[in-house]
Short mmCIF file of C-alpha atoms in Angstrom, two decimals:
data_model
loop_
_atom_site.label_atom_id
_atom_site.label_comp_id
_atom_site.label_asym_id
_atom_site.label_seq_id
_atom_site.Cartn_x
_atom_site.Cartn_y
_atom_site.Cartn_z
CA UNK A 68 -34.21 2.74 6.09
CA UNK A 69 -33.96 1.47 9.45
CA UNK A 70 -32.62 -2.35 10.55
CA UNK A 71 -31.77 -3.30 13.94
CA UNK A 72 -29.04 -5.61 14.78
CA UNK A 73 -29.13 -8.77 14.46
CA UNK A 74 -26.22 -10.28 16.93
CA UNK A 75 -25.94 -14.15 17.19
CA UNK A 76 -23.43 -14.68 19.59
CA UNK A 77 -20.86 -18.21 20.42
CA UNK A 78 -20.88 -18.56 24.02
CA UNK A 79 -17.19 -19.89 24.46
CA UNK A 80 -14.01 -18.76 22.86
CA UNK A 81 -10.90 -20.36 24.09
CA UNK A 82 -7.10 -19.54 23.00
CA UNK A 83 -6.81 -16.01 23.49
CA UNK A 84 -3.66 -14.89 23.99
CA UNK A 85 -1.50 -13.32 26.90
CA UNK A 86 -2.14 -9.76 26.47
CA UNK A 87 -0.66 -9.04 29.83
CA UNK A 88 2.81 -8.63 28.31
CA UNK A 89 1.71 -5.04 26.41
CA UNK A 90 -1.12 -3.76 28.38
CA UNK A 91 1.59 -1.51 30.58
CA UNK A 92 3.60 -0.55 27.52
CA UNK A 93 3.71 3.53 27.42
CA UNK A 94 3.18 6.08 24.56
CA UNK A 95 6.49 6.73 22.83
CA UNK A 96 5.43 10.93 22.65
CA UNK A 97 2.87 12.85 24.48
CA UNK A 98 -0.52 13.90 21.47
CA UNK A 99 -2.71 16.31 22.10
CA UNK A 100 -6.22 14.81 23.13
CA UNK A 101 -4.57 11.83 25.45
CA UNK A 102 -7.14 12.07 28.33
CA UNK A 103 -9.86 13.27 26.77
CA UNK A 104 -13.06 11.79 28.24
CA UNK A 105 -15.32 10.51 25.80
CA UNK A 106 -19.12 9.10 26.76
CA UNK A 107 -20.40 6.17 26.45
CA UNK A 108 -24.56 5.02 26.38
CA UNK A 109 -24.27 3.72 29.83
CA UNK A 110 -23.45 7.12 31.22
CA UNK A 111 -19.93 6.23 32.31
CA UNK A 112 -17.28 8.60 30.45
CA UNK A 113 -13.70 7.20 29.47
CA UNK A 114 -10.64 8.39 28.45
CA UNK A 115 -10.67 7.71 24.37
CA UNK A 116 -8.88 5.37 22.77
CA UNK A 117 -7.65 6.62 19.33
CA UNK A 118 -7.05 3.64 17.14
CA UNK A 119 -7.72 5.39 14.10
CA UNK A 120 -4.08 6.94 13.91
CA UNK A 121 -4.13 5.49 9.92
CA UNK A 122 -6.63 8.67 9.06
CA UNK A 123 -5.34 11.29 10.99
CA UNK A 124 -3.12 10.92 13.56
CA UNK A 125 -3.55 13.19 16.91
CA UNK A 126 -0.96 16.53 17.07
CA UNK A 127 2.06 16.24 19.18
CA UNK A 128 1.89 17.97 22.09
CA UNK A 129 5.13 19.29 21.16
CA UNK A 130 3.48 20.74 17.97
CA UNK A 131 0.60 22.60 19.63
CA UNK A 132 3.15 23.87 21.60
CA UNK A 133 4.99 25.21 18.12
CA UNK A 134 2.18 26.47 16.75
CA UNK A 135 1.09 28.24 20.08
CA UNK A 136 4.88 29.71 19.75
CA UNK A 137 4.97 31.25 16.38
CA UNK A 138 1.50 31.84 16.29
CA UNK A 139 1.84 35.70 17.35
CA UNK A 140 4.84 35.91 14.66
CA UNK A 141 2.06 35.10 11.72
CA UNK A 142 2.16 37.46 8.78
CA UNK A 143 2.24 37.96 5.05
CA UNK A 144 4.72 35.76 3.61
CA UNK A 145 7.83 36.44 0.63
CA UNK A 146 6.05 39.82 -0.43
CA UNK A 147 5.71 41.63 3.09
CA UNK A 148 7.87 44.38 4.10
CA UNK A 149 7.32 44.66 7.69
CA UNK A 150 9.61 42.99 9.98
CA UNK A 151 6.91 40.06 11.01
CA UNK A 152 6.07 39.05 7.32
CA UNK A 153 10.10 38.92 7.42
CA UNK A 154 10.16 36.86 10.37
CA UNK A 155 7.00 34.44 8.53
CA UNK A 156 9.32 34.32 5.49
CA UNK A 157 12.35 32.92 7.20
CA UNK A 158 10.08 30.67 9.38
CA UNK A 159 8.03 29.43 6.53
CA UNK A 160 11.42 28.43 4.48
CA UNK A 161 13.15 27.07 7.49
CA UNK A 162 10.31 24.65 7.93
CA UNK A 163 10.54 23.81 4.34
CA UNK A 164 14.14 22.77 4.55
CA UNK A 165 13.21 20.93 8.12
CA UNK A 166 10.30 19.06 5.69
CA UNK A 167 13.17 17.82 3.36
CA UNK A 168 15.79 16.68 5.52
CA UNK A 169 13.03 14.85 7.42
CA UNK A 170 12.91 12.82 4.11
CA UNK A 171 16.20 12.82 3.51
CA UNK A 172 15.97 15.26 -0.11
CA UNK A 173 19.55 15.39 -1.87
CA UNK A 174 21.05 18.34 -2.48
CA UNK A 175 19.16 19.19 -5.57
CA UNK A 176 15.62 18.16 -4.70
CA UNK A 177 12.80 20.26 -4.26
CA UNK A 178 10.30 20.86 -1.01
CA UNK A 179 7.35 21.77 -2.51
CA UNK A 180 4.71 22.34 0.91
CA UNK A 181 1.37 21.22 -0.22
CA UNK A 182 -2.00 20.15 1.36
CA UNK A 183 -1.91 16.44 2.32
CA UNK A 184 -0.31 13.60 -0.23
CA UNK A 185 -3.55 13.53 -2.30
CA UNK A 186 -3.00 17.10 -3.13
CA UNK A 187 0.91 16.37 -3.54
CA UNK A 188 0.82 13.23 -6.05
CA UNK A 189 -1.76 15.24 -7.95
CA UNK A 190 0.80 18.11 -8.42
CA UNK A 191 3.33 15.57 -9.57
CA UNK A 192 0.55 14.49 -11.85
CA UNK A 193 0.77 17.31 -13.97
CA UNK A 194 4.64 17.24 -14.04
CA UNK A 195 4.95 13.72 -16.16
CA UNK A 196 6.56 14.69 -19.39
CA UNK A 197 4.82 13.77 -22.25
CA UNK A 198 5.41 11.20 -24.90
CA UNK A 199 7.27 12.58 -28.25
CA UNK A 200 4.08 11.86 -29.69
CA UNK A 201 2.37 14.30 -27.43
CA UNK A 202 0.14 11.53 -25.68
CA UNK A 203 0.10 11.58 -21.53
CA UNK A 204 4.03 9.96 -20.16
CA UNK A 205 2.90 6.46 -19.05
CA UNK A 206 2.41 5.93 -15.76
CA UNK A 207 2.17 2.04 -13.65
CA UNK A 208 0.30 1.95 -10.50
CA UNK A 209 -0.88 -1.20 -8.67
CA UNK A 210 -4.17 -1.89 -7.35
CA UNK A 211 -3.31 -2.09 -3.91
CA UNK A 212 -3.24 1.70 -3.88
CA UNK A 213 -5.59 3.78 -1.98
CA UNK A 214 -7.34 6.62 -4.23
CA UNK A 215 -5.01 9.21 -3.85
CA UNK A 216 -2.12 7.10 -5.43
CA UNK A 217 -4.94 6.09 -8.08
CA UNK A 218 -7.01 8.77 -9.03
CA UNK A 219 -4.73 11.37 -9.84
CA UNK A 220 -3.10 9.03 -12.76
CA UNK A 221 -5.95 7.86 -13.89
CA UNK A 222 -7.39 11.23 -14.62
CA UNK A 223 -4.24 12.30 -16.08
CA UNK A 224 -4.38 9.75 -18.85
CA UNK A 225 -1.31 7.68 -19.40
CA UNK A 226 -2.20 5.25 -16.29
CA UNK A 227 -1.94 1.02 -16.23
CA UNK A 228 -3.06 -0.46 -13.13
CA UNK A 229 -1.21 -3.23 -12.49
CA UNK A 230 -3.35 -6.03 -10.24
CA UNK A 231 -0.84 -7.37 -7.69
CA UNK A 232 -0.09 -10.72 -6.74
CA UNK A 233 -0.47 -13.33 -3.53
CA UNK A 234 2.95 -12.60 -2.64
CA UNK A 235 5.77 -9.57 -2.89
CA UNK A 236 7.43 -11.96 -4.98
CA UNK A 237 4.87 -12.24 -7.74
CA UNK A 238 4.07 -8.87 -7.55
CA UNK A 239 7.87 -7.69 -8.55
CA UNK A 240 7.18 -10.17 -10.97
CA UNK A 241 4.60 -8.76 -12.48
CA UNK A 242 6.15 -4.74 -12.02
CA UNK A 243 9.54 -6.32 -13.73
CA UNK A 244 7.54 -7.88 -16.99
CA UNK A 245 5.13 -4.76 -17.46
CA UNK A 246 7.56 -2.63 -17.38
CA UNK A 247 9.35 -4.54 -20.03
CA UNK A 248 6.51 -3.82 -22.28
CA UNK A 249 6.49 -0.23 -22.56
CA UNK A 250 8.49 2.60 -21.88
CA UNK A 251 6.48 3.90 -18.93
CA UNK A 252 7.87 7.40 -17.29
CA UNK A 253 7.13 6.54 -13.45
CA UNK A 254 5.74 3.82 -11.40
CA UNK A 255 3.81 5.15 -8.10
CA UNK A 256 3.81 2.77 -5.34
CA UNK A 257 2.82 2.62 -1.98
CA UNK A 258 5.16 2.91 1.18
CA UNK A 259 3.07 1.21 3.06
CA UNK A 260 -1.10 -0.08 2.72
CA UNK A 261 -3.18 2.10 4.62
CA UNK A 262 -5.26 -1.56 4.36
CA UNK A 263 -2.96 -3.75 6.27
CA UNK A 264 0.09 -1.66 6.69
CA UNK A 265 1.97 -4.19 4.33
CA UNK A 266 4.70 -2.90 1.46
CA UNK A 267 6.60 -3.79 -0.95
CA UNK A 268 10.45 -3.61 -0.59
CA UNK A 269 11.12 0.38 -1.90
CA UNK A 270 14.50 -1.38 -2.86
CA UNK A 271 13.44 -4.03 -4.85
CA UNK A 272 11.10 -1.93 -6.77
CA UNK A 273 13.47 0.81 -7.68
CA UNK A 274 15.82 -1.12 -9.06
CA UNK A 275 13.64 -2.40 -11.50
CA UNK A 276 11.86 0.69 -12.29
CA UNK A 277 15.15 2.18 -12.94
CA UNK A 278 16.56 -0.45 -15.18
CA UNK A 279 13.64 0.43 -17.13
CA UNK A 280 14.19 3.80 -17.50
CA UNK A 281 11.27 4.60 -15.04
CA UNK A 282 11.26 7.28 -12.38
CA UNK A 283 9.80 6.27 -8.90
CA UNK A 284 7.12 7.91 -6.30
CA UNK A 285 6.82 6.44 -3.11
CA UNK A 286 3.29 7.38 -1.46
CA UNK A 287 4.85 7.66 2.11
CA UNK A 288 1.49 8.59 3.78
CA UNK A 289 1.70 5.71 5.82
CA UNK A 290 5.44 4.80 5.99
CA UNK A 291 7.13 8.21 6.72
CA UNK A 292 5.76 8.99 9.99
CA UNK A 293 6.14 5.15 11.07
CA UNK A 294 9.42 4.05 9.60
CA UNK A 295 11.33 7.14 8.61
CA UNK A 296 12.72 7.39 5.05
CA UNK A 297 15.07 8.78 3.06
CA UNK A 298 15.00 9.74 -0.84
CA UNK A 299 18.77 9.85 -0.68
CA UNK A 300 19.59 6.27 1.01
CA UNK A 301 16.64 4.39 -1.14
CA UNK A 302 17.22 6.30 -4.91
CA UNK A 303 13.05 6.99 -4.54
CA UNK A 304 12.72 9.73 -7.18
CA UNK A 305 10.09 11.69 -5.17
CA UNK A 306 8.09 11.25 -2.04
CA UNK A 307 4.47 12.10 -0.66
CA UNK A 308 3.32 12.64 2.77
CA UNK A 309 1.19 14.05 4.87
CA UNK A 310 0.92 16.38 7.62
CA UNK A 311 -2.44 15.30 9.65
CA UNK A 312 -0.80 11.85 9.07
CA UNK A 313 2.61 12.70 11.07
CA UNK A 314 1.16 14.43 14.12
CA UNK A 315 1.04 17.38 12.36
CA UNK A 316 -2.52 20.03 12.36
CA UNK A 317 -3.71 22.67 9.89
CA UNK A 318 -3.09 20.84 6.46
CA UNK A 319 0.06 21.44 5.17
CA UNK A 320 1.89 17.99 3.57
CA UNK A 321 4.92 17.86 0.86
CA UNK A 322 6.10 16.63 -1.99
CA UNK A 323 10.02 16.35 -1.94
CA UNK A 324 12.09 15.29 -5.08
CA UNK A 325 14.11 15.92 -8.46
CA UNK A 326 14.21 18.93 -9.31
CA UNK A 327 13.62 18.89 -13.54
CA UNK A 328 9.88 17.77 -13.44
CA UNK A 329 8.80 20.40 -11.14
CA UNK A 330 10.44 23.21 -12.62
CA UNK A 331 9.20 22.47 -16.12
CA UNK A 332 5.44 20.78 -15.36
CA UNK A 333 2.74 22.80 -15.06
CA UNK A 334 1.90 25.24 -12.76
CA UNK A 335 -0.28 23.30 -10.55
CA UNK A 336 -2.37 26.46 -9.45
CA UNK A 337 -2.11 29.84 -11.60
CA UNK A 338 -1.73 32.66 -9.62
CA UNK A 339 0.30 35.59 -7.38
CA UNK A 340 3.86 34.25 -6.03
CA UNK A 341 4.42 31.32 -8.94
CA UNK A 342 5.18 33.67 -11.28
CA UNK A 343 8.46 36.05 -12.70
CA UNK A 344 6.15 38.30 -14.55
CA UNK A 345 2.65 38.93 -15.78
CA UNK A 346 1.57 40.63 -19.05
CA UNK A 347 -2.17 40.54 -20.80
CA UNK A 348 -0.01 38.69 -23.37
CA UNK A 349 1.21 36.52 -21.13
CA UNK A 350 3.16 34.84 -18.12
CA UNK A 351 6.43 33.75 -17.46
CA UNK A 352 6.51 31.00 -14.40
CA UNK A 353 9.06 30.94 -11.47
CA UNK A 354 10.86 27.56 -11.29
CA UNK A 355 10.02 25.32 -8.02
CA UNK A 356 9.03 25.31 -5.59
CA UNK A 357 7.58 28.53 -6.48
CA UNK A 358 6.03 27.73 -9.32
CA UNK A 359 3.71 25.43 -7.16
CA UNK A 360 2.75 27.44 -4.35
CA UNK A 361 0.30 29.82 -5.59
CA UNK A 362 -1.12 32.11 -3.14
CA UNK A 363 -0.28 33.03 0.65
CA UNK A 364 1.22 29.81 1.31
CA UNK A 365 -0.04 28.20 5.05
CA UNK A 366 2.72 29.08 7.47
CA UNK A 367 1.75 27.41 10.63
CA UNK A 368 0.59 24.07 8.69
CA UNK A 369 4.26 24.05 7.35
CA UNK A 370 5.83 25.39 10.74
CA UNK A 371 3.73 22.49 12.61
CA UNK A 372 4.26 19.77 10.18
CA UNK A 373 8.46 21.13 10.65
CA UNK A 374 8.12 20.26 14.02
CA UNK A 375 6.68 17.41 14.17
CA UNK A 376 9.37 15.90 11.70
CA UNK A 377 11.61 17.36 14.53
CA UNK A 378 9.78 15.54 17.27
CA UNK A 379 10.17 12.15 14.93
CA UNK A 380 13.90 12.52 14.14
CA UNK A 381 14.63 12.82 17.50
CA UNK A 382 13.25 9.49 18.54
CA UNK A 383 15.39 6.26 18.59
CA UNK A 384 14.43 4.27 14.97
CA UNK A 385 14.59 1.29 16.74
CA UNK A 386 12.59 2.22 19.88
CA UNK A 387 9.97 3.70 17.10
CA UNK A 388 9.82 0.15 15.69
CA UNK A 389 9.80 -1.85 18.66
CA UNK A 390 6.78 0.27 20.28
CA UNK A 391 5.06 -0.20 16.97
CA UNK A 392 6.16 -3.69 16.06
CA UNK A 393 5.11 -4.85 19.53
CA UNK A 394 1.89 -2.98 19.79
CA UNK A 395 1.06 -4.56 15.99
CA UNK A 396 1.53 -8.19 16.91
CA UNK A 397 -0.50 -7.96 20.13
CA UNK A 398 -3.61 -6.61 17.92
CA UNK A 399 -2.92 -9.34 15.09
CA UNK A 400 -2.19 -12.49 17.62
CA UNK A 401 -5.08 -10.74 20.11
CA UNK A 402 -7.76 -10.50 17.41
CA UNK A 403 -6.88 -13.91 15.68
CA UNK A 404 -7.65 -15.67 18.63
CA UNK A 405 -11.42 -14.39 18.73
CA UNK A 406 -13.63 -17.00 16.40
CA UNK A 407 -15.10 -15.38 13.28
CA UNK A 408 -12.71 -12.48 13.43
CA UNK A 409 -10.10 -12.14 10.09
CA UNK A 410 -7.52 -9.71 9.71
CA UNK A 411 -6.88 -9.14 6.53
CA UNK A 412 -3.59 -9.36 4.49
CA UNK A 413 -2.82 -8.48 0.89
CA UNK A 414 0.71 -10.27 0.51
CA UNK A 415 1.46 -13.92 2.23
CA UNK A 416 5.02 -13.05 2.17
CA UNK A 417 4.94 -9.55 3.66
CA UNK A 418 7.71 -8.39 6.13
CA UNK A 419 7.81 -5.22 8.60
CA UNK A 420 4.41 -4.32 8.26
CA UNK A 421 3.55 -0.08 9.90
CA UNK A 422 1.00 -0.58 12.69
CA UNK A 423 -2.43 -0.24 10.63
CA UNK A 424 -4.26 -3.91 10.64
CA UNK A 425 -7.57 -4.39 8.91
CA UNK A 426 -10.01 -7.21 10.29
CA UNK A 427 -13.90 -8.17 9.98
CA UNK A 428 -16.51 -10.06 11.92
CA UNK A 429 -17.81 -12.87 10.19
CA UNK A 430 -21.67 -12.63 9.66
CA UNK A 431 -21.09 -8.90 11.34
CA UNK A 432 -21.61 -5.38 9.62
CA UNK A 433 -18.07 -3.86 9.73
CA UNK A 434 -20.16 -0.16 10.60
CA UNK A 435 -22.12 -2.19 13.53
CA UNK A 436 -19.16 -3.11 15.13
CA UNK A 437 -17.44 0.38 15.20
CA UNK A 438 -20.66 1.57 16.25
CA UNK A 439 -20.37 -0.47 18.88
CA UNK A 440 -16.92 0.19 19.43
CA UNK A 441 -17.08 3.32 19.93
CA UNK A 442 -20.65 4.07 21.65
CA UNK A 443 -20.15 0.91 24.43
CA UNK A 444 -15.89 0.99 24.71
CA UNK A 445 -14.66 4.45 23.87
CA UNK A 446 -12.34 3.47 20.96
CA UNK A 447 -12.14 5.27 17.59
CA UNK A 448 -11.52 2.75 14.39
CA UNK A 449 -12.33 3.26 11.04
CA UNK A 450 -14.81 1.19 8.96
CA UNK A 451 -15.30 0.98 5.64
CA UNK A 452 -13.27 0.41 2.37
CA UNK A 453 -11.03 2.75 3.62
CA UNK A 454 -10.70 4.82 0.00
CA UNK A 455 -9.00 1.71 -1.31
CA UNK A 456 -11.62 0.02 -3.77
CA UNK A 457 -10.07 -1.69 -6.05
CA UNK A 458 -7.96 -3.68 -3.08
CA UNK A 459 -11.15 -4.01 -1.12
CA UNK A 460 -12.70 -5.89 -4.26
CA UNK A 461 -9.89 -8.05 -4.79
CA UNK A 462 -9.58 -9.16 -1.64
CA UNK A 463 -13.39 -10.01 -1.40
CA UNK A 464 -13.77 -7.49 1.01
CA UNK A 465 -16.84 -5.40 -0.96
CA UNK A 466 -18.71 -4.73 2.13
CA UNK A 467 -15.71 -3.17 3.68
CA UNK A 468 -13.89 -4.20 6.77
CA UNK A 469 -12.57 -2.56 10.36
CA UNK A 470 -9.43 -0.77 10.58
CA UNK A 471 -7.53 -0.03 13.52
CA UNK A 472 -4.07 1.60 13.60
CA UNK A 473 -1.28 2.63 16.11
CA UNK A 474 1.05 5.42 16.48
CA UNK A 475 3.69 6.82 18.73
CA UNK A 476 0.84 8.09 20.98
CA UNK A 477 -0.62 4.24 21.34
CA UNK A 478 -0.25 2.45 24.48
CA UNK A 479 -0.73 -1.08 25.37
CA UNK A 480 -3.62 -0.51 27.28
CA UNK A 481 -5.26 0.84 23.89
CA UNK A 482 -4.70 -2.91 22.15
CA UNK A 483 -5.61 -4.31 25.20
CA UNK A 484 -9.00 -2.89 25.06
CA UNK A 485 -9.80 -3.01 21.41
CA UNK A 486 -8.82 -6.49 21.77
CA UNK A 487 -11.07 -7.08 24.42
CA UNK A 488 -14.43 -5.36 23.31
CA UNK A 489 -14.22 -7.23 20.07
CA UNK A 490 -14.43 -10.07 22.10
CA UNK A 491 -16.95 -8.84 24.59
CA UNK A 492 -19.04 -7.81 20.96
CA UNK A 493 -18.55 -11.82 19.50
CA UNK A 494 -19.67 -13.34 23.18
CA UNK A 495 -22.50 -10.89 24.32
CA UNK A 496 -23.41 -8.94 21.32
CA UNK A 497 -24.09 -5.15 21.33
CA UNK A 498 -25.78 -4.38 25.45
CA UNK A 499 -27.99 -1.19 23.25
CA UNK A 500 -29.89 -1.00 20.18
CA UNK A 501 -28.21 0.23 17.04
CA UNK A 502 -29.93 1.07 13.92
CA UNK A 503 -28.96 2.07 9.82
CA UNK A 504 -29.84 5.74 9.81
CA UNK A 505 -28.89 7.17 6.09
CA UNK A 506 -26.36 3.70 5.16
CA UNK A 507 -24.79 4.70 8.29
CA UNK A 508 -25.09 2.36 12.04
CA UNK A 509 -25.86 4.90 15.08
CA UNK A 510 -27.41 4.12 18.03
CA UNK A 511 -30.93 4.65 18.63
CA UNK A 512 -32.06 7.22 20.82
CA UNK A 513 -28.76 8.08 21.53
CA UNK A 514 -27.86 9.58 24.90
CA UNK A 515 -24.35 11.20 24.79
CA UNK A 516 -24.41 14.55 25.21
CA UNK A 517 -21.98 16.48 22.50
CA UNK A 518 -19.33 19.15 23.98
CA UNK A 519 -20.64 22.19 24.86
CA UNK A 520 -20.33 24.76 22.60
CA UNK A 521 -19.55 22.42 19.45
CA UNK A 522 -22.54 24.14 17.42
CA UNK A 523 -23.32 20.01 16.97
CA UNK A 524 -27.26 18.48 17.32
CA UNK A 525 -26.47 14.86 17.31
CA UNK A 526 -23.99 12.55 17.43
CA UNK A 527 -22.54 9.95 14.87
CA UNK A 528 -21.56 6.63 15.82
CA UNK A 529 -19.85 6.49 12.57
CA UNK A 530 -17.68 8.44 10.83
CA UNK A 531 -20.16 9.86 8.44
CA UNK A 532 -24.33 9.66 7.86
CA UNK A 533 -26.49 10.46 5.01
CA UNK A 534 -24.88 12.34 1.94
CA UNK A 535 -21.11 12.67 3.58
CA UNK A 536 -20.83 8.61 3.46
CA UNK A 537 -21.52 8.94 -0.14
CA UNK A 538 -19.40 11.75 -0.61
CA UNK A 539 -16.58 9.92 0.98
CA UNK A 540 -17.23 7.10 -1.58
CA UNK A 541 -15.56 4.70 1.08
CA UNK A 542 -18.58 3.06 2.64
CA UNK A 543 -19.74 -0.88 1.14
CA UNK A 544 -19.89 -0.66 -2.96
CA UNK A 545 -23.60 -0.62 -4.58
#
């Protein structure tokens, strides 16, 4: 299918506001990928503006410089002899207590390294003790979740999806009077939306999960590498984050928390290192974190992600918030003041929000205008329904939205610009012709030239085309 866009465009828009204040504001840290030059249609090239931090943030340049460190010290890990796998051994397991101090573990917690939080909150999936009756532990998760705090609880059995309400208030409300309906084993709740960067507060909801008897995990993909945390200070039972989330390359996340689930739930991959002993008979499992880290374990992803929880701690908590606070309010108060443009909130009475905000284009394909975005203005957002269905629906938001998202590599100049473009897109309209190639807006004929040496053949305007946006389930429901 093919559609060209259709752009009708106001010719005035008054009240914008004063951007000038933020537009010199600095990165807080120095990422990897800074002054890249990206191209645009009209043949100029710019440096990139990555406002997409919300899927995967750029590395630190502190972290390449890790990895690029250790990198010649890579070798077998826990069952190597030689003096290098010795030296990955000791490396790997300092990282892993780096991880867990990051997140403030107690002193009997566990670090278990996994792949990202989707692959961590399905490991604690299969740690839920079961009913007495043998039926799945019941589990309460809210529908402003994205799918990884969804899915794996759903497929587990045992799982109530709560729907929250128009404010925090109602929606501890609501948590407080399900819970006093059944004995439920663990309510999983967002940190933070990785929608509109909104939450609820982790205090509020702990204390009522635990005067129900409930266990806690906080999905901290979004509020760990923004906010900070700490399992000790807030009583969360257990914690998932991400790596590629918190400047971090080469997959490696955690999951960091009490210690009796993990060493009795089961073995979330079967195989060499998670066990104490192996007969055709049978197998007797190592206790975590072993017992969850099948395989050669991924060094460098841990070794990076330690570092880049180094590179965090070390940063001032309130400079971190003010940079972020600051850069959030500029995008809100900048985009509010273009007509037709929404930015979309789940919770009236939200406070502290991270810096991810969520907006559309009345009358406007969300995927046209990050096509445009990024082919005509050099600036990476995200489109789509952002792996968060169930929210998207609610909200009345089926045809997805635009995301765009800070970090401690955002500047002011990066809001500034965003800020403007959507403008220049709602007064002028798209200046090339864009067309639906697959479910998926690219320009036509387009005439950016890919890096050399990238094995690509063409270029996406989006983030996917063809059988990848249906793969990644996130584009507008059907």
């Amino acid at each position: 299918m093919t559609a060209l866009a259709d752009v009708s465009c106001p010719t005035e828009v008054s009240g914008a506001p004063d951007l000038a204040a933020v537009a010199d504001a600095p990165a807080l840290l120095l990422v990897v990928g800074a002054d890249t030059l990206v191209p645009l249609v009209d043949g100029r090239s710019v440096p990139y503006a990555n406002l997409d931090v919300a899927a995967s943030a750029p590395a630190l340049r502190s972290v390449a410089d890790r990895v690029t460190e250790v990198l010649p010290l890579y070798a077998s890990v826990h069952r190597g002899a030689g003096y290098l796998s010795q030296v990955s051994t000791a490396l790997y397991e300092a990282s892993r207590r780096t991880i867990g101090a990051f997140v403030g573990a107690r002193e009997d917690d566990v670090t278990v390294v996994t792949r990202n939080t989707t692959d961590s909150l399905n490991l604690l999936a299969g740690c839920v003790p079961a009913n007495a009756d043998g039926t799945p532990g019941r589990v309460l998760v809210l529908d402003v979740e994205h799918h990884a705090n969804l899915l794996p609880w759903q497929r587990a059995g045992g799982a109530t999806v709560l729907a929250g309400g128009a404010s925090v208030a109602e929606t501890l409300s609501g948590l407080r009077t399900e819970l006093a309906r059944f004995p439920y084993a663990l309510v999983a709740v967002t940190g933070a939306s990785n929608v509109t960067g909104e939450s609820l507060p982790v205090a509020d909801v702990v204390r009522i999960a635990h005067d129900a008897g409930a266990r806690v995990v906080l999905d901290g993909a979004q509020l760990v590498p923004h906010r900070g945390f700490s399992l000790a200070a807030s009583d969360v039972d257990y914690v998932a984050f991400s790596g590629h989330k918190t400047y971090a390359p080469f997959g490696a996340g955690a999951l960091v928390g009490r210690r009796d689930w993990l060493d009795a739930g089961t073995p979330y991959l079967a195989g060499g290192g998670a066990v104490r002993q192996v007969a055709v008979t049978g197998t007797q499992w190592q206790t975590a974190p072993a017992r969850h880290e099948a395989g050669s374990p991924n060094v460098v992803g841990a070794a990076a992600l330690a570092a880049a929880c180094d590179a965090l701690a070390a940063l001032d908590p309130a400079d971190l918030h003010v940079h972020e606070a600051t850069l959030r309010a500029a995008l809100v108060a900048g985009l509010e003041a273009v007509p037709g443009v929404r930015v979309v909130r789940v919770w009236e009475d939200a406070v502290d929000p991270v810096g991810v905000v969520t907006f559309s284009v009345d009358g406007h394909d969300p995927g046209l205008v990050a096509a445009y975005l990024s082919a005509e203005h050099g600036i990476g957002v995200r489109d789509g329904r952002f792996c968060a269905h169930p929210l998207l629906a609610r909200l009345g938001y089926d045809a997805g939205a635009i995301r765009a998202s800070v970090g401690v590599g955002t500047t002011g100049a990066d809001v500034v610009r965003l800020v403007e473009a959507v403008r220049s897109y709602v007064e002028q309209g798209p200046a090339t012709r864009y067309e639906v190639v697959d479910g998926c807006w690219a320009v036509a004929d387009d005439p950016r030239p890919v890096p050399v040496g990238s094995g690509l053949e063409g270029l996406f305007a989006t983030a996917a085309a063809g059988f990848l946006a249906d793969a990644a389930g996130c584009g507008p429901a059907v």
